[in-house]
Amino acid sequence: MVSARNLLLLSSSRLHGHGYLEHARGQLEDLFKSANVKTVLFVPYALRDHDKYTATVRDALQPWGFNVEGLHTKPDREQALREAQAIFVGGGNTFVLLRSLYEMKLLDPIRELVLQRGLPYVGSSAGTNVATRSIHTTNDMPVAYPPSFEALALVPFNINPHYLDPEAGSRHKGETRDERLEEFVAYHGLPVLGLREGTSVRVQGEKAILLGDRNAKLFKADGGTEELAPQADLTFLLQK
């Protein structure tokens, strides 16, 4: 019952020239206020210091009128998720985050609550990666090994956060981001949305739109690419 889906998938929490989450303030307020959210349950497992990470998010959201609680402080994490008004899965290392979600057996409860019951979900960077089909298209080093790369599959495509265009005239001879993403598409036949910093995907039920003031780059399942402008309708990517 994906019609209950209510997601905001951010490329990043930080953007040059802005404070933490400041560039996404309007998007976050729109989501939280529309769902009457007063308290956000933060999932801090992508970084090592969970208390410090939760405090960083609290310092950003509290002045805007939203309380923040850390999932790591809850004795019964699954019950805390079921009682949550909204969850925010923060960025960091995607492999560490996904391994933690597997170890704590939280993937199925989150998936059910978001897809079946409409629990608002905010992801940033790694938190956006785990919202997709798999974490194959993260930029992170595999410092931890989750049981699988398969993730929450709240959307049926993959995202590459912090997407960077190839540098024109570069003398670097290693693979570009484009080449790595094209390789994934060639092996898996799944589309990947390259989200430049400052952009995000807003999903409401069976509709999706690109937010922010920059284009996103779509790596199509057939191997082609397409630039998508701000406010582009991304609903076609939700079709399995």
Short mmCIF file of C-alpha atoms in Angstrom, two decimals:
data_model
loop_
_atom_site.label_atom_id
_atom_site.label_comp_id
_atom_site.label_asym_id
_atom_site.label_seq_id
_atom_site.Cartn_x
_atom_site.Cartn_y
_atom_site.Cartn_z
CA MET A 1 0.00 0.00 0.00
CA VAL A 2 2.54 2.57 -1.19
CA SER A 3 -0.18 5.22 -1.31
CA ALA A 4 0.70 5.90 2.35
CA ARG A 5 4.32 6.77 1.48
CA ASN A 6 5.51 10.16 2.80
CA LEU A 7 9.24 10.65 2.16
CA LEU A 8 11.84 13.40 1.91
CA LEU A 9 15.15 12.07 0.59
CA LEU A 10 17.94 14.64 0.87
CA SER A 11 21.23 14.46 -0.96
CA SER A 12 22.99 16.02 2.01
CA SER A 13 22.47 17.66 5.39
CA ARG A 14 25.07 20.31 4.68
CA LEU A 15 25.33 22.71 1.76
CA HIS A 16 28.08 25.26 1.23
CA GLY A 17 27.02 28.66 2.53
CA HIS A 18 24.30 27.28 4.82
CA GLY A 19 24.04 25.99 8.37
CA TYR A 20 23.27 22.35 9.16
CA LEU A 21 20.01 21.37 7.38
CA GLU A 22 19.32 25.06 6.75
CA HIS A 23 18.99 24.65 2.98
CA ALA A 24 16.23 22.08 3.53
CA ARG A 25 14.35 23.94 6.25
CA GLY A 26 11.32 24.73 4.11
CA GLN A 27 11.08 21.14 2.88
CA LEU A 28 11.36 19.72 6.40
CA GLU A 29 8.80 22.15 7.79
CA ASP A 30 6.37 21.36 4.98
CA LEU A 31 6.60 17.63 5.65
CA PHE A 32 6.50 17.80 9.44
CA LYS A 33 3.75 20.39 9.70
CA SER A 34 1.56 18.62 7.13
CA ALA A 35 1.77 15.48 9.27
CA ASN A 36 1.35 17.39 12.55
CA VAL A 37 4.79 16.25 13.72
CA LYS A 38 6.02 17.73 16.99
CA THR A 39 8.77 15.22 17.81
CA VAL A 40 11.19 13.58 15.37
CA LEU A 41 12.78 10.22 16.15
CA PHE A 42 16.36 10.40 14.91
CA VAL A 43 18.25 7.30 13.74
CA PRO A 44 21.97 8.07 14.36
CA TYR A 45 23.63 4.77 13.48
CA ALA A 46 25.60 6.00 10.45
CA LEU A 47 28.09 7.78 12.77
CA ARG A 48 29.95 6.44 15.79
CA ASP A 49 28.96 9.00 18.43
CA HIS A 50 25.19 8.64 18.60
CA ASP A 51 24.67 11.17 21.39
CA LYS A 52 26.68 13.88 19.67
CA TYR A 53 24.99 13.24 16.34
CA THR A 54 21.53 13.42 17.86
CA ALA A 55 22.46 16.67 19.62
CA THR A 56 23.56 18.16 16.28
CA VAL A 57 20.18 17.38 14.73
CA ARG A 58 18.34 18.61 17.82
CA ASP A 59 20.23 21.91 17.70
CA ALA A 60 19.10 22.36 14.10
CA LEU A 61 15.44 21.34 14.41
CA GLN A 62 14.51 22.55 17.87
CA PRO A 63 14.65 26.28 17.00
CA TRP A 64 12.20 25.52 14.20
CA GLY A 65 9.72 24.03 16.69
CA PHE A 66 10.51 20.30 16.49
CA ASN A 67 11.75 18.14 19.35
CA VAL A 68 14.31 15.43 18.57
CA GLU A 69 14.80 12.10 20.34
CA GLY A 70 17.48 9.52 19.56
CA LEU A 71 16.39 5.99 18.72
CA HIS A 72 19.54 4.71 20.42
CA THR A 73 18.22 5.92 23.78
CA LYS A 74 15.08 3.81 23.61
CA PRO A 75 15.01 0.47 25.49
CA ASP A 76 12.57 -0.99 22.96
CA ARG A 77 13.55 0.37 19.57
CA GLU A 78 10.76 -1.28 17.61
CA GLN A 79 8.14 0.08 20.00
CA ALA A 80 9.72 3.52 19.74
CA LEU A 81 9.38 3.35 15.97
CA ARG A 82 5.75 2.36 16.24
CA GLU A 83 5.08 5.32 18.54
CA ALA A 84 7.07 7.80 16.44
CA GLN A 85 5.48 10.76 14.69
CA ALA A 86 8.29 10.85 12.10
CA ILE A 87 11.76 9.37 11.67
CA PHE A 88 14.92 10.98 10.35
CA VAL A 89 17.73 8.65 9.28
CA GLY A 90 20.96 10.63 9.23
CA GLY A 91 23.96 10.43 6.95
CA GLY A 92 27.41 9.05 7.59
CA ASN A 93 28.69 5.66 6.50
CA THR A 94 26.03 3.74 4.59
CA PHE A 95 27.58 0.34 5.24
CA VAL A 96 27.69 0.94 9.00
CA LEU A 97 24.12 2.21 8.96
CA LEU A 98 22.70 -0.72 7.02
CA ARG A 99 24.61 -3.26 9.11
CA SER A 100 23.17 -1.68 12.25
CA LEU A 101 19.63 -1.82 10.88
CA TYR A 102 20.10 -5.49 10.03
CA GLU A 103 21.63 -6.34 13.41
CA MET A 104 18.83 -4.59 15.28
CA LYS A 105 16.20 -6.14 13.02
CA LEU A 106 14.75 -2.74 12.19
CA LEU A 107 14.44 -2.96 8.41
CA ASP A 108 11.09 -4.75 8.35
CA PRO A 109 9.45 -2.56 11.02
CA ILE A 110 10.58 0.65 9.32
CA ARG A 111 9.46 -0.60 5.90
CA GLU A 112 6.04 -1.60 7.22
CA LEU A 113 5.49 1.64 9.13
CA VAL A 114 6.51 3.83 6.22
CA LEU A 115 4.80 1.97 3.39
CA GLN A 116 1.71 0.67 5.17
CA ARG A 117 1.04 3.21 7.90
CA GLY A 118 2.40 6.41 6.39
CA LEU A 119 5.10 7.15 8.97
CA PRO A 120 6.95 10.21 7.61
CA TYR A 121 10.53 9.31 6.65
CA VAL A 122 13.37 11.78 6.17
CA GLY A 123 16.70 10.48 4.94
CA SER A 124 19.92 12.36 4.29
CA SER A 125 22.90 10.98 2.35
CA ALA A 126 23.35 7.50 3.87
CA GLY A 127 19.79 7.73 5.19
CA THR A 128 18.68 8.33 1.62
CA ASN A 129 20.79 5.44 0.32
CA VAL A 130 19.13 2.94 2.68
CA ALA A 131 15.68 4.18 1.61
CA THR A 132 16.30 2.88 -1.92
CA ARG A 133 16.54 -0.59 -3.44
CA SER A 134 20.13 -1.16 -2.38
CA ILE A 135 23.24 0.65 -1.19
CA HIS A 136 25.30 -0.30 -4.27
CA THR A 137 25.42 3.34 -5.38
CA THR A 138 26.70 4.91 -2.16
CA ASN A 139 29.97 6.84 -2.23
CA ASP A 140 31.17 5.39 1.07
CA MET A 141 34.04 3.07 1.91
CA PRO A 142 32.91 -0.41 3.02
CA VAL A 143 34.28 -0.13 6.56
CA ALA A 144 31.57 -2.54 7.74
CA TYR A 145 29.93 -5.49 6.07
CA PRO A 146 26.13 -5.76 6.24
CA PRO A 147 24.53 -9.16 5.59
CA SER A 148 23.19 -7.81 2.29
CA PHE A 149 23.35 -4.66 0.22
CA GLU A 150 19.55 -4.81 -0.16
CA ALA A 151 17.96 -1.94 1.75
CA LEU A 152 14.51 -0.62 2.70
CA ALA A 153 13.22 -0.32 -0.88
CA LEU A 154 10.87 2.51 0.00
CA VAL A 155 11.36 3.53 -3.63
CA PRO A 156 12.11 1.08 -6.48
CA PHE A 157 15.22 2.84 -7.81
CA ASN A 158 18.66 3.78 -6.51
CA ILE A 159 20.07 7.19 -5.62
CA ASN A 160 23.61 8.51 -5.66
CA PRO A 161 23.77 11.35 -3.10
CA HIS A 162 26.38 14.12 -3.36
CA TYR A 163 26.49 13.51 -7.10
CA LEU A 164 29.45 15.27 -8.76
CA ASP A 165 29.83 15.93 -12.46
CA PRO A 166 33.05 14.83 -14.17
CA GLU A 167 35.58 17.66 -14.07
CA ALA A 168 36.20 19.02 -17.55
CA GLY A 169 39.86 18.90 -18.49
CA SER A 170 40.82 16.80 -15.47
CA ARG A 171 44.08 14.85 -15.66
CA HIS A 172 42.76 12.28 -13.22
CA LYS A 173 42.86 8.81 -14.79
CA GLY A 174 40.70 6.96 -12.30
CA GLU A 175 37.03 6.23 -12.83
CA THR A 176 34.60 9.12 -12.76
CA ARG A 177 31.39 9.02 -10.75
CA ASP A 178 29.50 8.67 -14.04
CA GLU A 179 31.54 5.62 -15.06
CA ARG A 180 30.90 3.91 -11.73
CA LEU A 181 27.17 4.55 -11.88
CA GLU A 182 27.00 3.41 -15.50
CA GLU A 183 28.75 0.20 -14.44
CA PHE A 184 26.08 -0.41 -11.78
CA VAL A 185 23.32 0.12 -14.34
CA ALA A 186 25.00 -2.27 -16.78
CA TYR A 187 25.12 -5.05 -14.18
CA HIS A 188 21.76 -4.50 -12.49
CA GLY A 189 19.52 -2.83 -15.08
CA LEU A 190 18.13 -0.39 -12.51
CA PRO A 191 17.92 3.39 -12.81
CA VAL A 192 20.02 5.62 -10.56
CA LEU A 193 19.20 9.22 -9.73
CA GLY A 194 22.30 11.36 -9.22
CA LEU A 195 21.29 13.94 -6.60
CA ARG A 196 23.53 16.98 -6.52
CA GLU A 197 24.03 18.62 -3.14
CA GLY A 198 21.13 20.85 -2.14
CA THR A 199 18.56 18.74 -3.96
CA SER A 200 16.09 16.16 -2.72
CA VAL A 201 13.27 13.87 -3.74
CA ARG A 202 9.82 14.36 -2.22
CA VAL A 203 7.59 11.30 -2.42
CA GLN A 204 3.91 11.40 -1.51
CA GLY A 205 2.09 8.18 -2.16
CA GLU A 206 2.59 7.31 -5.81
CA LYS A 207 3.92 10.73 -6.82
CA ALA A 208 7.46 12.09 -6.65
CA ILE A 209 9.08 15.43 -7.45
CA LEU A 210 12.61 16.85 -7.54
CA LEU A 211 13.18 19.68 -5.05
CA GLY A 212 16.00 22.20 -4.84
CA ASP A 213 17.51 24.66 -7.27
CA ARG A 214 19.80 22.34 -9.24
CA ASN A 215 19.26 19.60 -11.80
CA ALA A 216 19.49 15.91 -11.01
CA LYS A 217 21.09 13.46 -13.42
CA LEU A 218 19.22 10.27 -14.20
CA PHE A 219 21.17 7.19 -15.25
CA LYS A 220 18.52 5.22 -17.11
CA ALA A 221 18.09 1.47 -16.99
CA ASP A 222 18.80 1.31 -20.73
CA GLY A 223 22.19 2.96 -20.27
CA GLY A 224 21.27 6.49 -21.32
CA THR A 225 21.31 9.62 -19.16
CA GLU A 226 19.01 12.61 -18.75
CA GLU A 227 19.21 15.91 -16.90
CA LEU A 228 16.09 16.61 -14.85
CA ALA A 229 15.24 20.20 -13.92
CA PRO A 230 14.10 21.41 -10.47
CA GLN A 231 10.44 20.56 -9.85
CA ALA A 232 10.63 17.74 -12.40
CA ASP A 233 7.96 15.09 -12.01
CA LEU A 234 9.75 11.89 -10.95
CA THR A 235 6.63 9.78 -10.63
CA PHE A 236 7.77 7.57 -13.52
CA LEU A 237 10.62 6.31 -11.33
CA LEU A 238 8.12 4.84 -8.88
CA GLN A 239 6.80 2.45 -11.51
CA LYS A 240 8.41 -0.94 -10.88
#
